[in-house]
């Protein structure tokens, strides 16, 4: 699930953040055989980018040894 609070901005900004998160997760977990239940809650930042989300999610996946 994706949780983006109002402190991140208006609805347009929050939806963009969720789209970026979904795209990164889709790319990283495309080969996953087992369903995972993960909640993503981004930290507040000045600017959000796909590359940063991708790097952070990949780091978390590797740290938790998810296959």
PDB file of C-alpha atoms in Angstrom:
ATOM      1  CA  UNK A   1       0.000   0.000   0.000  1.00  0.00           C
ATOM      2  CA  UNK A   2       1.002   3.588  -0.472  1.00  0.00           C
ATOM      3  CA  UNK A   3       0.360   6.210   2.159  1.00  0.00           C
ATOM      4  CA  UNK A   4       1.084   9.846   1.300  1.00  0.00           C
ATOM      5  CA  UNK A   5      -0.078  12.392   3.861  1.00  0.00           C
ATOM      6  CA  UNK A   6      -1.278  15.913   3.219  1.00  0.00           C
ATOM      7  CA  UNK A   7       2.030  17.332   4.452  1.00  0.00           C
ATOM      8  CA  UNK A   8       3.447  16.349   1.033  1.00  0.00           C
ATOM      9  CA  UNK A   9       1.231  18.841  -0.772  1.00  0.00           C
ATOM     10  CA  UNK A  10      -2.057  19.003  -2.590  1.00  0.00           C
ATOM     11  CA  UNK A  11      -3.816  16.052  -4.241  1.00  0.00           C
ATOM     12  CA  UNK A  12      -1.933  16.468  -7.521  1.00  0.00           C
ATOM     13  CA  UNK A  13       1.455  16.215  -5.792  1.00  0.00           C
ATOM     14  CA  UNK A  14       0.371  13.291  -3.617  1.00  0.00           C
ATOM     15  CA  UNK A  15      -0.935  11.384  -6.642  1.00  0.00           C
ATOM     16  CA  UNK A  16       2.325  11.999  -8.509  1.00  0.00           C
ATOM     17  CA  UNK A  17       4.284  10.598  -5.562  1.00  0.00           C
ATOM     18  CA  UNK A  18       2.073   7.499  -5.520  1.00  0.00           C
ATOM     19  CA  UNK A  19       2.528   7.020  -9.287  1.00  0.00           C
ATOM     20  CA  UNK A  20       6.310   7.233  -8.901  1.00  0.00           C
ATOM     21  CA  UNK A  21       6.252   4.732  -6.023  1.00  0.00           C
ATOM     22  CA  UNK A  22       4.043   2.300  -7.940  1.00  0.00           C
ATOM     23  CA  UNK A  23       6.306   2.466 -11.002  1.00  0.00           C
ATOM     24  CA  UNK A  24       9.446   1.791  -8.944  1.00  0.00           C
ATOM     25  CA  UNK A  25       7.823  -1.084  -7.043  1.00  0.00           C
ATOM     26  CA  UNK A  26       6.474  -2.610 -10.257  1.00  0.00           C
ATOM     27  CA  UNK A  27       9.975  -2.611 -11.761  1.00  0.00           C
ATOM     28  CA  UNK A  28      11.745  -3.985  -8.674  1.00  0.00           C
ATOM     29  CA  UNK A  29       9.230  -6.718  -7.793  1.00  0.00           C
ATOM     30  CA  UNK A  30       8.300  -7.803 -11.349  1.00  0.00           C
ATOM     31  CA  UNK A  31       9.918 -11.228 -10.852  1.00  0.00           C
ATOM     32  CA  UNK A  32       8.468 -11.837  -7.379  1.00  0.00           C
ATOM     33  CA  UNK A  33       6.761 -15.205  -6.993  1.00  0.00           C
ATOM     34  CA  UNK A  34       5.407 -14.615  -3.499  1.00  0.00           C
ATOM     35  CA  UNK A  35       2.986 -11.797  -2.722  1.00  0.00           C
ATOM     36  CA  UNK A  36       4.372  -9.261  -0.274  1.00  0.00           C
ATOM     37  CA  UNK A  37       2.439  -6.887   1.959  1.00  0.00           C
ATOM     38  CA  UNK A  38       4.482  -3.715   2.271  1.00  0.00           C
ATOM     39  CA  UNK A  39       3.449  -0.190   3.202  1.00  0.00           C
ATOM     40  CA  UNK A  40       5.430   2.632   1.630  1.00  0.00           C
ATOM     41  CA  UNK A  41       5.402   5.997   3.371  1.00  0.00           C
ATOM     42  CA  UNK A  42       7.785   8.497   1.751  1.00  0.00           C
ATOM     43  CA  UNK A  43       9.595  11.121   3.755  1.00  0.00           C
ATOM     44  CA  UNK A  44       8.847  14.743   3.021  1.00  0.00           C
ATOM     45  CA  UNK A  45      11.256  16.248   0.477  1.00  0.00           C
ATOM     46  CA  UNK A  46      11.544  19.285  -1.750  1.00  0.00           C
ATOM     47  CA  UNK A  47      11.511  17.178  -4.902  1.00  0.00           C
ATOM     48  CA  UNK A  48      10.517  13.578  -5.588  1.00  0.00           C
ATOM     49  CA  UNK A  49      12.040  11.480  -8.356  1.00  0.00           C
ATOM     50  CA  UNK A  50      11.688   7.964  -9.685  1.00  0.00           C
ATOM     51  CA  UNK A  51      15.439   7.342  -9.329  1.00  0.00           C
ATOM     52  CA  UNK A  52      15.462   8.133  -5.614  1.00  0.00           C
ATOM     53  CA  UNK A  53      12.401   5.959  -4.936  1.00  0.00           C
ATOM     54  CA  UNK A  54      13.880   3.132  -7.021  1.00  0.00           C
ATOM     55  CA  UNK A  55      17.194   3.242  -5.141  1.00  0.00           C
ATOM     56  CA  UNK A  56      15.510   3.370  -1.712  1.00  0.00           C
ATOM     57  CA  UNK A  57      13.051   0.549  -2.437  1.00  0.00           C
ATOM     58  CA  UNK A  58      15.798  -1.639  -3.903  1.00  0.00           C
ATOM     59  CA  UNK A  59      17.911  -1.028  -0.793  1.00  0.00           C
ATOM     60  CA  UNK A  60      14.984  -2.012   1.464  1.00  0.00           C
ATOM     61  CA  UNK A  61      14.290  -5.123  -0.612  1.00  0.00           C
ATOM     62  CA  UNK A  62      17.899  -6.261  -0.378  1.00  0.00           C
ATOM     63  CA  UNK A  63      18.156  -5.417   3.329  1.00  0.00           C
ATOM     64  CA  UNK A  64      15.125  -7.596   4.098  1.00  0.00           C
ATOM     65  CA  UNK A  65      16.306 -10.403   1.767  1.00  0.00           C
ATOM     66  CA  UNK A  66      13.112 -10.373  -0.284  1.00  0.00           C
ATOM     67  CA  UNK A  67      13.339 -12.411  -3.460  1.00  0.00           C
TER      68      UNK A  67
END
